PDB file of C-alpha atoms (C1' of nucleotides) in Angstrom:
ATOM      1  CA  MET V   1       2.922 -17.665  -7.475  1.00  0.00           C
ATOM      2  CA  LYS V   2       1.767 -20.869  -5.876  1.00  0.00           C
ATOM      3  CA  ILE V   3      -0.929 -20.480  -3.171  1.00  0.00           C
ATOM      4  CA  GLU V   4      -1.661 -23.623  -1.059  1.00  0.00           C
ATOM      5  CA  ARG V   5      -4.442 -24.031   1.681  1.00  0.00           C
ATOM      6  CA  GLN V   6      -3.769 -26.315   4.446  1.00  0.00           C
ATOM      7  CA  GLY V   7      -6.249 -26.004   7.548  1.00  0.00           C
ATOM      8  CA  ASN V   8      -6.346 -22.873   8.813  1.00  0.00           C
ATOM      9  CA  LYS V   9      -3.101 -21.676   6.797  1.00  0.00           C
ATOM     10  CA  ILE V  10      -2.260 -20.303   3.354  1.00  0.00           C
ATOM     11  CA  ILE V  11       1.008 -21.438   2.057  1.00  0.00           C
ATOM     12  CA  ILE V  12       2.426 -19.023  -0.591  1.00  0.00           C
ATOM     13  CA  THR V  13       5.605 -20.128  -2.672  1.00  0.00           C
ATOM     14  CA  HIS V  14       7.017 -18.962  -5.776  1.00  0.00           C
ATOM     15  CA  GLN V  15       6.089 -15.014  -4.743  1.00  0.00           C
ATOM     16  CA  HIS V  16       6.621 -12.900  -7.824  1.00  0.00           C
ATOM     17  CA  ASP V  17       3.506 -10.943  -6.714  1.00  0.00           C
ATOM     18  CA  PHE V  18       3.273 -11.214  -2.911  1.00  0.00           C
ATOM     19  CA  ASP V  19       5.822  -9.587  -0.678  1.00  0.00           C
ATOM     20  CA  ILE V  20       4.271  -9.236   2.914  1.00  0.00           C
ATOM     21  CA  GLU V  21       6.610  -6.200   3.499  1.00  0.00           C
ATOM     22  CA  GLN V  22       5.725  -4.367   0.607  1.00  0.00           C
ATOM     23  CA  ILE V  23       1.922  -5.265   0.917  1.00  0.00           C
ATOM     24  CA  LEU V  24       1.776  -3.908   4.657  1.00  0.00           C
ATOM     25  CA  GLU V  25       4.544  -1.000   4.349  1.00  0.00           C
ATOM     26  CA  CYS V  26       3.264   0.728   1.289  1.00  0.00           C
ATOM     27  CA  GLY V  27       0.734   3.040   3.123  1.00  0.00           C
ATOM     28  CA  GLN V  28      -2.700   1.214   2.382  1.00  0.00           C
ATOM     29  CA  VAL V  29      -3.034  -0.357   5.868  1.00  0.00           C
ATOM     30  CA  PHE V  30      -2.366   1.058   9.195  1.00  0.00           C
ATOM     31  CA  SER V  31      -3.483  -1.808  11.621  1.00  0.00           C
ATOM     32  CA  HIS V  32      -0.414  -4.320  11.784  1.00  0.00           C
ATOM     33  CA  TYR V  33       2.079  -4.826  14.071  1.00  0.00           C
ATOM     34  CA  LYS V  34       5.575  -6.242  13.048  1.00  0.00           C
ATOM     35  CA  THR V  35       6.182  -9.000  15.883  1.00  0.00           C
ATOM     36  CA  SER V  36       9.614 -10.105  14.852  1.00  0.00           C
ATOM     37  CA  ALA V  37      12.005 -10.121  11.800  1.00  0.00           C
ATOM     38  CA  THR V  38      10.155 -12.591   9.875  1.00  0.00           C
ATOM     39  CA  SER V  39       6.417 -11.861  11.253  1.00  0.00           C
ATOM     40  CA  TYR V  40       3.595  -9.731  11.337  1.00  0.00           C
ATOM     41  CA  VAL V  41       0.311  -9.540  12.910  1.00  0.00           C
ATOM     42  CA  VAL V  42      -2.558  -7.969  10.852  1.00  0.00           C
ATOM     43  CA  ILE V  43      -6.207  -6.775  12.157  1.00  0.00           C
ATOM     44  CA  SER V  44      -9.284  -5.964  10.055  1.00  0.00           C
ATOM     45  CA  HIS V  45     -12.143  -5.310  12.409  1.00  0.00           C
ATOM     46  CA  GLU V  46     -12.234  -8.151  14.675  1.00  0.00           C
ATOM     47  CA  LYS V  47     -10.179 -10.552  12.651  1.00  0.00           C
ATOM     48  CA  CYS V  48      -6.542 -11.409  13.335  1.00  0.00           C
ATOM     49  CA  ALA V  49      -4.008 -13.216  11.028  1.00  0.00           C
ATOM     50  CA  THR V  50      -0.336 -13.842  11.703  1.00  0.00           C
ATOM     51  CA  ILE V  51       1.754 -14.020   8.524  1.00  0.00           C
ATOM     52  CA  THR V  52       5.533 -15.603   8.759  1.00  0.00           C
ATOM     53  CA  TYR V  53       7.643 -15.134   6.052  1.00  0.00           C
ATOM     54  CA  SER V  54      10.994 -15.892   4.517  1.00  0.00           C
ATOM     55  CA  PRO V  55      12.442 -15.447   0.793  1.00  0.00           C
ATOM     56  CA  GLU V  56      11.338 -18.936  -0.292  1.00  0.00           C
ATOM     57  CA  LYS V  57       7.511 -18.961   1.710  1.00  0.00           C
ATOM     58  CA  THR V  58       5.039 -16.916   3.199  1.00  0.00           C
ATOM     59  CA  VAL V  59       2.578 -18.264   5.531  1.00  0.00           C
ATOM     60  CA  ILE V  60      -0.672 -16.628   6.622  1.00  0.00           C
ATOM     61  CA  GLU V  61      -2.500 -18.426   9.690  1.00  0.00           C
ATOM     62  CA  SER V  62      -5.820 -17.254  10.962  1.00  0.00           C
ATOM     63  CA  ASP V  63      -9.078 -18.830  12.563  1.00  0.00           C
ATOM     64  CA  ASP V  64     -11.029 -17.104   9.466  1.00  0.00           C
ATOM     65  CA  ILE V  65      -8.527 -18.333   6.817  1.00  0.00           C
ATOM     66  CA  ASP V  66     -11.439 -17.495   3.977  1.00  0.00           C
ATOM     67  CA  PHE V  67     -11.594 -14.111   4.994  1.00  0.00           C
ATOM     68  CA  PHE V  68      -7.683 -13.328   4.752  1.00  0.00           C
ATOM     69  CA  TYR V  69      -7.574 -15.287   1.393  1.00  0.00           C
ATOM     70  CA  THR V  70     -10.183 -12.398   0.204  1.00  0.00           C
ATOM     71  CA  TYR V  71      -8.400  -9.647   2.087  1.00  0.00           C
ATOM     72  CA  PHE V  72      -5.084 -10.420   0.666  1.00  0.00           C
ATOM     73  CA  ASP V  73      -6.723 -10.178  -2.794  1.00  0.00           C
ATOM     74  CA  LEU V  74      -5.399 -13.532  -3.582  1.00  0.00           C
ATOM     75  CA  ASP V  75      -7.941 -14.282  -6.401  1.00  0.00           C
ATOM     76  CA  SER V  76      -6.524 -11.275  -8.440  1.00  0.00           C
ATOM     77  CA  ASP V  77      -3.950 -11.948 -11.169  1.00  0.00           C
ATOM     78  CA  TYR V  78      -1.174  -9.365 -10.594  1.00  0.00           C
ATOM     79  CA  GLU V  79       0.837 -10.300 -13.692  1.00  0.00           C
ATOM     80  CA  LYS V  80      -2.080  -9.018 -15.790  1.00  0.00           C
ATOM     81  CA  ILE V  81      -2.590  -6.093 -13.807  1.00  0.00           C
ATOM     82  CA  LYS V  82       0.886  -4.835 -14.169  1.00  0.00           C
ATOM     83  CA  SER V  83       1.045  -5.729 -17.963  1.00  0.00           C
ATOM     84  CA  GLU V  84      -2.174  -3.937 -18.554  1.00  0.00           C
ATOM     85  CA  ILE V  85      -0.372  -0.894 -16.482  1.00  0.00           C
ATOM     86  CA  LEU V  86       2.568  -1.286 -19.048  1.00  0.00           C
ATOM     87  CA  ASN V  87       0.366  -1.561 -21.912  1.00  0.00           C
ATOM     88  CA  ARG V  88      -1.153   1.832 -21.336  1.00  0.00           C
ATOM     89  CA  GLN V  89       2.682   3.471 -20.305  1.00  0.00           C
ATOM     90  CA  LYS V  90       5.566   1.628 -21.621  1.00  0.00           C
ATOM     91  CA  ASP V  91       8.020   2.963 -19.198  1.00  0.00           C
ATOM     92  CA  PHE V  92       5.861   2.779 -16.104  1.00  0.00           C
ATOM     93  CA  SER V  93       8.331  -0.406 -15.276  1.00  0.00           C
ATOM     94  CA  LYS V  94      10.561   1.993 -13.408  1.00  0.00           C
ATOM     95  CA  PHE V  95       7.916   2.206 -10.875  1.00  0.00           C
ATOM     96  CA  PHE V  96       8.138  -1.228 -10.207  1.00  0.00           C
ATOM     97  CA  VAL V  97      11.584  -1.219  -8.896  1.00  0.00           C
ATOM     98  CA  LEU V  98      10.668  -0.522  -5.233  1.00  0.00           C
ATOM     99  CA  GLY V  99       7.570  -2.624  -5.345  1.00  0.00           C
ATOM    100  CA  ASP V 100       6.489  -4.781  -7.846  1.00  0.00           C
ATOM    101  CA  SER V 101       4.720  -7.330  -5.525  1.00  0.00           C
ATOM    102  CA  ILE V 102       2.238  -5.008  -3.592  1.00  0.00           C
ATOM    103  CA  ARG V 103      -1.215  -6.372  -3.950  1.00  0.00           C
ATOM    104  CA  ILE V 104      -4.420  -3.906  -2.945  1.00  0.00           C
ATOM    105  CA  LEU V 105      -5.763  -5.345   0.345  1.00  0.00           C
ATOM    106  CA  ARG V 106      -9.682  -5.485   0.346  1.00  0.00           C
ATOM    107  CA  GLN V 107      -9.971  -3.999   3.714  1.00  0.00           C
ATOM    108  CA  GLU V 108     -13.288  -2.727   5.926  1.00  0.00           C
ATOM    109  CA  PRO V 109     -14.722   0.118   4.932  1.00  0.00           C
ATOM    110  CA  VAL V 110     -15.735   1.460   8.309  1.00  0.00           C
ATOM    111  CA  GLN V 111     -11.854   1.158   9.490  1.00  0.00           C
ATOM    112  CA  ILE V 112     -10.891   2.575   6.217  1.00  0.00           C
ATOM    113  CA  ILE V 113     -12.911   5.840   6.290  1.00  0.00           C
ATOM    114  CA  LEU V 114     -11.988   6.760  10.017  1.00  0.00           C
ATOM    115  CA  SER V 115      -8.287   5.589   9.548  1.00  0.00           C
ATOM    116  CA  PHE V 116      -8.104   7.941   5.915  1.00  0.00           C
ATOM    117  CA  ILE V 117      -9.775  10.664   7.958  1.00  0.00           C
ATOM    118  CA  PHE V 118      -6.950  10.874  10.534  1.00  0.00           C
ATOM    119  CA  SER V 119      -4.491  10.448   7.668  1.00  0.00           C
ATOM    120  CA  ALA V 120      -5.045  14.091   6.324  1.00  0.00           C
ATOM    121  CA  ASN V 121      -1.889  16.092   6.609  1.00  0.00           C
ATOM    122  CA  ASN V 122      -0.452  13.631   8.604  1.00  0.00           C
ATOM    123  CA  ASN V 123       1.909  10.959   8.654  1.00  0.00           C
ATOM    124  CA  ILE V 124       2.010   7.151   8.551  1.00  0.00           C
ATOM    125  CA  LYS V 125       3.708   6.817  11.876  1.00  0.00           C
ATOM    126  CA  ARG V 126       1.574   8.773  13.759  1.00  0.00           C
ATOM    127  CA  ILE V 127      -1.409   7.674  12.086  1.00  0.00           C
ATOM    128  CA  ARG V 128      -0.629   4.017  13.086  1.00  0.00           C
ATOM    129  CA  ASN V 129       0.064   5.146  16.872  1.00  0.00           C
ATOM    130  CA  PHE V 130      -3.324   6.790  16.770  1.00  0.00           C
ATOM    131  CA  LEU V 131      -5.428   4.208  15.477  1.00  0.00           C
ATOM    132  CA  THR V 132      -3.433   1.499  17.931  1.00  0.00           C
ATOM    133  CA  LYS V 133      -4.692   3.661  20.882  1.00  0.00           C
ATOM    134  CA  VAL V 134      -8.196   3.959  19.286  1.00  0.00           C
ATOM    135  CA  SER V 135      -8.054   0.172  19.312  1.00  0.00           C
ATOM    136  CA  GLN V 136      -6.700  -0.223  22.482  1.00  0.00           C
ATOM    137  CA  LYS V 137      -9.539   2.222  24.155  1.00  0.00           C
ATOM    138  CA  PHE V 138     -12.729   1.013  22.163  1.00  0.00           C
ATOM    139  CA  GLY V 139     -11.946  -2.367  20.527  1.00  0.00           C
ATOM    140  CA  THR V 140     -11.717  -5.629  22.227  1.00  0.00           C
ATOM    141  CA  LEU V 141      -8.853  -8.010  23.357  1.00  0.00           C
ATOM    142  CA  LEU V 142      -8.465 -10.567  20.793  1.00  0.00           C
ATOM    143  CA  PRO V 143      -7.189 -14.092  21.537  1.00  0.00           C
ATOM    144  CA  CYS V 144      -4.269 -13.363  19.243  1.00  0.00           C
ATOM    145  CA  GLY V 145      -3.243 -10.691  21.901  1.00  0.00           C
ATOM    146  CA  PHE V 146      -4.373  -7.383  19.744  1.00  0.00           C
ATOM    147  CA  TYR V 147      -6.890  -5.371  19.974  1.00  0.00           C
ATOM    148  CA  SER V 148      -9.958  -5.413  17.220  1.00  0.00           C
ATOM    149  CA  PHE V 149     -10.611  -2.240  15.409  1.00  0.00           C
ATOM    150  CA  PRO V 150     -13.546  -1.195  17.119  1.00  0.00           C
ATOM    151  CA  SER V 151     -17.268  -1.498  15.592  1.00  0.00           C
ATOM    152  CA  LEU V 152     -19.365   1.525  15.081  1.00  0.00           C
ATOM    153  CA  SER V 153     -21.505   0.429  18.366  1.00  0.00           C
ATOM    154  CA  GLN V 154     -18.284   0.307  20.238  1.00  0.00           C
ATOM    155  CA  LEU V 155     -17.294   3.681  18.991  1.00  0.00           C
ATOM    156  CA  SER V 156     -20.900   5.235  19.470  1.00  0.00           C
ATOM    157  CA  SER V 157     -20.298   6.337  23.042  1.00  0.00           C
ATOM    158  CA  ALA V 158     -16.995   8.423  22.066  1.00  0.00           C
ATOM    159  CA  THR V 159     -16.894  12.048  22.445  1.00  0.00           C
ATOM    160  CA  VAL V 160     -14.737  14.880  21.122  1.00  0.00           C
ATOM    161  CA  LYS V 161     -12.980  14.744  24.331  1.00  0.00           C
ATOM    162  CA  ASP V 162     -11.968  11.201  24.028  1.00  0.00           C
ATOM    163  CA  PHE V 163     -10.456  11.719  20.699  1.00  0.00           C
ATOM    164  CA  SER V 164      -8.702  14.792  21.971  1.00  0.00           C
ATOM    165  CA  GLU V 165      -7.304  12.903  24.788  1.00  0.00           C
ATOM    166  CA  LEU V 166      -5.727  10.282  22.320  1.00  0.00           C
ATOM    167  CA  LYS V 167      -4.429  13.348  20.517  1.00  0.00           C
ATOM    168  CA  ALA V 168      -6.520  13.449  17.132  1.00  0.00           C
ATOM    169  CA  GLY V 169      -6.170  17.409  17.349  1.00  0.00           C
ATOM    170  CA  TYR V 170      -8.918  19.112  15.226  1.00  0.00           C
ATOM    171  CA  ARG V 171      -9.818  15.874  13.776  1.00  0.00           C
ATOM    172  CA  SER V 172     -11.681  14.859  16.806  1.00  0.00           C
ATOM    173  CA  SER V 173     -15.059  16.268  15.867  1.00  0.00           C
ATOM    174  CA  TYR V 174     -14.467  14.943  11.989  1.00  0.00           C
ATOM    175  CA  LEU V 175     -14.606  11.724  13.744  1.00  0.00           C
ATOM    176  CA  VAL V 176     -17.287  11.792  16.138  1.00  0.00           C
ATOM    177  CA  ASP V 177     -19.312  13.434  13.397  1.00  0.00           C
ATOM    178  CA  THR V 178     -18.683  10.625  11.144  1.00  0.00           C
ATOM    179  CA  ILE V 179     -19.181   8.059  13.328  1.00  0.00           C
ATOM    180  CA  ARG V 180     -22.832   9.197  13.770  1.00  0.00           C
ATOM    181  CA  ARG V 181     -23.459   9.483  10.225  1.00  0.00           C
ATOM    182  CA  LEU V 182     -22.016   6.069   9.342  1.00  0.00           C
ATOM    183  CA  GLN V 183     -24.752   4.589  11.652  1.00  0.00           C
ATOM    184  CA  THR V 184     -27.641   6.371   9.606  1.00  0.00           C
ATOM    185  CA  PRO V 185     -29.590   4.638   6.681  1.00  0.00           C
ATOM    186  CA  GLU V 186     -27.549   6.854   3.787  1.00  0.00           C
ATOM    187  CA  PHE V 187     -24.235   4.869   5.069  1.00  0.00           C
ATOM    188  CA  SER V 188     -25.699   1.648   5.314  1.00  0.00           C
ATOM    189  CA  ALA V 189     -23.376  -0.878   3.620  1.00  0.00           C
ATOM    190  CA  LYS V 190     -26.110  -2.200   1.364  1.00  0.00           C
ATOM    191  CA  SER V 191     -26.797   1.419   0.045  1.00  0.00           C
ATOM    192  CA  LEU V 192     -23.252   2.538  -0.262  1.00  0.00           C
ATOM    193  CA  SER V 193     -22.452  -0.877  -2.460  1.00  0.00           C
ATOM    194  CA  ALA V 194     -25.281   0.067  -4.751  1.00  0.00           C
ATOM    195  CA  LEU V 195     -23.412   3.319  -6.048  1.00  0.00           C
ATOM    196  CA  GLY V 196     -21.492   3.858  -8.845  1.00  0.00           C
ATOM    197  CA  THR V 197     -17.800   5.321  -8.185  1.00  0.00           C
ATOM    198  CA  GLU V 198     -18.656   8.780  -8.797  1.00  0.00           C
ATOM    199  CA  GLU V 199     -21.886   8.978  -6.803  1.00  0.00           C
ATOM    200  CA  LEU V 200     -20.256   7.272  -3.770  1.00  0.00           C
ATOM    201  CA  LYS V 201     -17.704   9.601  -3.805  1.00  0.00           C
ATOM    202  CA  LYS V 202     -20.011  12.224  -3.567  1.00  0.00           C
ATOM    203  CA  ARG V 203     -21.746  10.541  -0.639  1.00  0.00           C
ATOM    204  CA  LEU V 204     -18.621  10.014   1.355  1.00  0.00           C
ATOM    205  CA  MET V 205     -17.533  13.706   0.629  1.00  0.00           C
ATOM    206  CA  THR V 206     -20.647  14.848   2.854  1.00  0.00           C
ATOM    207  CA  LEU V 207     -18.290  13.506   5.954  1.00  0.00           C
ATOM    208  CA  GLN V 208     -16.880  16.008   7.499  1.00  0.00           C
ATOM    209  CA  GLY V 209     -12.882  15.536   6.951  1.00  0.00           C
ATOM    210  CA  VAL V 210     -13.519  13.654   3.466  1.00  0.00           C
ATOM    211  CA  GLY V 211     -12.237  15.685   0.640  1.00  0.00           C
ATOM    212  CA  PRO V 212     -11.531  14.586  -3.011  1.00  0.00           C
ATOM    213  CA  LYS V 213      -8.215  12.646  -1.874  1.00  0.00           C
ATOM    214  CA  VAL V 214      -9.386  11.116   1.200  1.00  0.00           C
ATOM    215  CA  ALA V 215     -12.652  10.171  -0.798  1.00  0.00           C
ATOM    216  CA  ASP V 216     -10.310   8.431  -3.328  1.00  0.00           C
ATOM    217  CA  CYS V 217      -8.272   6.635  -1.011  1.00  0.00           C
ATOM    218  CA  ILE V 218     -11.861   4.989   0.701  1.00  0.00           C
ATOM    219  CA  LEU V 219     -12.826   4.177  -2.759  1.00  0.00           C
ATOM    220  CA  LEU V 220      -9.857   2.394  -3.732  1.00  0.00           C
ATOM    221  CA  PHE V 221      -8.769   0.744  -0.340  1.00  0.00           C
ATOM    222  CA  GLY V 222     -12.546   0.273   1.291  1.00  0.00           C
ATOM    223  CA  PHE V 223     -14.694  -0.461  -1.838  1.00  0.00           C
ATOM    224  CA  ALA V 224     -12.268  -2.037  -4.156  1.00  0.00           C
ATOM    225  CA  ARG V 225     -13.067   0.641  -7.062  1.00  0.00           C
ATOM    226  CA  PHE V 226      -9.982   0.771  -9.125  1.00  0.00           C
ATOM    227  CA  ASP V 227     -10.920   3.919 -11.331  1.00  0.00           C
ATOM    228  CA  VAL V 228      -9.527   6.376  -9.012  1.00  0.00           C
ATOM    229  CA  PHE V 229      -5.966   8.002  -8.380  1.00  0.00           C
ATOM    230  CA  PRO V 230      -5.711   9.722  -4.971  1.00  0.00           C
ATOM    231  CA  VAL V 231      -3.437  12.464  -5.246  1.00  0.00           C
ATOM    232  CA  ASP V 232      -1.519  13.328  -2.045  1.00  0.00           C
ATOM    233  CA  THR V 233       1.671  15.216  -1.525  1.00  0.00           C
ATOM    234  CA  TRP V 234       4.118  12.418  -3.001  1.00  0.00           C
ATOM    235  CA  ILE V 235       1.682  12.071  -6.175  1.00  0.00           C
ATOM    236  CA  ARG V 236       1.943  15.509  -6.491  1.00  0.00           C
ATOM    237  CA  LYS V 237       5.622  15.610  -6.194  1.00  0.00           C
ATOM    238  CA  SER V 238       6.183  12.632  -8.829  1.00  0.00           C
ATOM    239  CA  PHE V 239       3.831  14.684 -11.496  1.00  0.00           C
ATOM    240  CA  ALA V 240       7.215  16.564 -12.264  1.00  0.00           C
ATOM    241  CA  LEU V 241       8.404  13.396 -13.761  1.00  0.00           C
ATOM    242  CA  PHE V 242       5.517  13.290 -16.031  1.00  0.00           C
ATOM    243  CA  SER V 243       4.875  17.053 -16.817  1.00  0.00           C
ATOM    244  CA  GLU V 244       6.686  20.283 -16.447  1.00  0.00           C
ATOM    245  CA  GLU V 245       3.224  21.976 -16.470  1.00  0.00           C
ATOM    246  CA  LYS V 246       1.670  23.154 -13.064  1.00  0.00           C
ATOM    247  CA  ARG V 247      -1.805  21.302 -12.278  1.00  0.00           C
ATOM    248  CA  THR V 248      -4.213  21.054  -9.622  1.00  0.00           C
ATOM    249  CA  ASP V 249      -4.461  18.031  -7.810  1.00  0.00           C
ATOM    250  CA  SER V 250      -7.886  17.372  -9.693  1.00  0.00           C
ATOM    251  CA  GLN V 251      -6.109  17.787 -13.153  1.00  0.00           C
ATOM    252  CA  ILE V 252      -3.340  15.485 -11.938  1.00  0.00           C
ATOM    253  CA  ALA V 253      -6.062  12.891 -10.845  1.00  0.00           C
ATOM    254  CA  GLU V 254      -7.667  13.214 -14.502  1.00  0.00           C
ATOM    255  CA  TYR V 255      -4.339  13.109 -16.160  1.00  0.00           C
ATOM    256  CA  PHE V 256      -3.428   9.817 -15.009  1.00  0.00           C
ATOM    257  CA  LYS V 257      -7.025   8.288 -15.114  1.00  0.00           C
ATOM    258  CA  ASN V 258      -6.923   9.253 -18.586  1.00  0.00           C
ATOM    259  CA  ILE V 259      -4.076   6.906 -19.386  1.00  0.00           C
ATOM    260  CA  PHE V 260      -4.630   3.962 -16.616  1.00  0.00           C
ATOM    261  CA  GLY V 261      -8.277   3.712 -16.760  1.00  0.00           C
ATOM    262  CA  GLU V 262      -9.864   0.999 -14.804  1.00  0.00           C
ATOM    263  CA  PHE V 263      -6.153   0.423 -13.598  1.00  0.00           C
ATOM    264  CA  SER V 264      -5.630   3.556 -12.060  1.00  0.00           C
ATOM    265  CA  GLY V 265      -5.686   2.488  -8.485  1.00  0.00           C
ATOM    266  CA  TYR V 266      -3.179  -0.013  -8.948  1.00  0.00           C
ATOM    267  CA  ALA V 267      -0.938   2.537 -10.702  1.00  0.00           C
ATOM    268  CA  GLN V 268      -1.123   4.926  -8.460  1.00  0.00           C
ATOM    269  CA  GLN V 269      -0.257   2.685  -5.489  1.00  0.00           C
ATOM    270  CA  TYR V 270       2.876   1.413  -7.313  1.00  0.00           C
ATOM    271  CA  LEU V 271       3.816   4.955  -7.941  1.00  0.00           C
ATOM    272  CA  TYR V 272       3.011   6.163  -4.437  1.00  0.00           C
ATOM    273  CA  ASN V 273       5.428   3.527  -3.369  1.00  0.00           C
ATOM    274  CA  PHE V 274       8.038   4.447  -5.455  1.00  0.00           C
ATOM    275  CA  MET V 275       7.958   8.038  -4.427  1.00  0.00           C
ATOM    276  CA  LEU V 276       7.218   7.374  -0.453  1.00  0.00           C
ATOM    277  CA  TYR V 277      10.641   5.032  -0.412  1.00  0.00           C
ATOM    278  CA  GLY V 278      12.551   6.372  -3.646  1.00  0.00           C
ATOM    279  CA  GLY V 279      11.914  10.286  -2.619  1.00  0.00           C
ATOM    280  CA  LYS V 280      13.447   9.743   0.786  1.00  0.00           C
ATOM    281  CA  GLY V 281      16.630   7.533  -0.490  1.00  0.00           C
TER     282      GLY V 281
ATOM    283  C1'  DT X   1      14.666  23.672  15.049  1.00  0.00           C
ATOM    284  C1'  DG X   2      11.572  24.578  11.561  1.00  0.00           C
ATOM    285  C1'  DC X   3       9.585  21.726   8.172  1.00  0.00           C
ATOM    286  C1'  DC X   4       6.518  17.867   6.505  1.00  0.00           C
ATOM    287  C1'  DA X   5       3.197  14.539   6.683  1.00  0.00           C
ATOM    288  C1'  DG X   6      -1.378   9.438   1.887  1.00  0.00           C
ATOM    289  C1'  DG X   7      -5.505  17.570   3.011  1.00  0.00           C
ATOM    290  C1'  DT X   8      -9.511  19.668   4.381  1.00  0.00           C
ATOM    291  C1'  DG X   9     -12.847  23.429   5.733  1.00  0.00           C
ATOM    292  C1'  DC X  10     -13.595  28.006   5.616  1.00  0.00           C
ATOM    293  C1'  DT X  11     -13.193  32.653   3.742  1.00  0.00           C
ATOM    294  C1'  DG X  12     -12.753  36.546   0.752  1.00  0.00           C
ATOM    295  C1'  DG X  13     -12.410  37.503  -4.240  1.00  0.00           C
TER     296       DG X  13
ATOM    297  C1'  DC O   1     -15.118  28.252  -8.989  1.00  0.00           C
ATOM    298  C1'  DC O   2     -10.578  29.065  -7.070  1.00  0.00           C
ATOM    299  C1'  DA O   3      -6.337  30.675  -3.904  1.00  0.00           C
ATOM    300  C1'  DG O   4      -4.689  31.574   0.336  1.00  0.00           C
ATOM    301  C1'  DC O   5      -4.616  30.369   5.339  1.00  0.00           C
ATOM    302  C1'  DA O   6      -5.397  28.155   9.571  1.00  0.00           C
ATOM    303  C1'  DC O   7      -5.088  23.845  11.710  1.00  0.00           C
ATOM    304  C1'  DA O   8      -3.206  19.721  16.349  1.00  0.00           C
ATOM    305  C1'  DT O   9       0.312  16.745  16.463  1.00  0.00           C
ATOM    306  C1'  DG O  10       4.677  14.643  16.577  1.00  0.00           C
ATOM    307  C1'  DG O  11       8.355  12.589  13.390  1.00  0.00           C
ATOM    308  C1'  DC O  12      12.407  13.573  11.590  1.00  0.00           C
TER     309       DC O  12
END
DNA sequence: TGCCAGGTGCTGG
DNA sequence: CCAGCACATGGC
């Protein structure tokens, strides 16, 4: 893979480990828009990037290109990550078939926390539709023509009724309560980043609507903690490919973490993507 | 149409 | 501690 910087652009060629469709459509991010057959717009909090792509190259363009260099995890070596996974389980390569150019995005924690609270027992289309409505109601119209994901201060006035009107259902009160708690000292960015993975998971699980699975997704996508293995309905189904034994979600997570260790989060995302697109046909 | 979706909270044993 | 159930909503 070749990464080139030109002004406010990043140009990627020889794209062995970068496929923008795989990256954006693998269920890790919900605040992006397909603007044409060959372009996307991605929103992270108040930042916006335009991505145009072809089999030969991908061009990322933004007013804050440094931010998106980190966002797309361009410092990480995915050849190494994939080989580490294969070292730990030789026949895992079959799960790369439908997505071997995924990257784990470095997303904004508040956006991830609120998005994944809504994700529980829900489908990706509806999650995206809801978050778009939240952005339109509470966010700011950006120069790129899309709305920002709202800040906590923009959301601080939101009520249960507001979210109910946006069809958040029973999650409305979880969101309101979480928005309030995220503004308290125990959820300051500084105090959270000081915690180890297990301690941070416990802290996150004190939030309404955050159980073990949502907490793992927040750790992986919002805090770049890769020693987690979120178990959702697709991973639960996939476990039949690994063992005939009936296991609980936490036992399934432990099974995979024992194999993949510090690369668990990456392995989970490849397996999840395989099930999501392979399972549907 | 009924089942399912990147599950969680609550309750009873 | 764990199994079982209710839950808002809409995609398919």
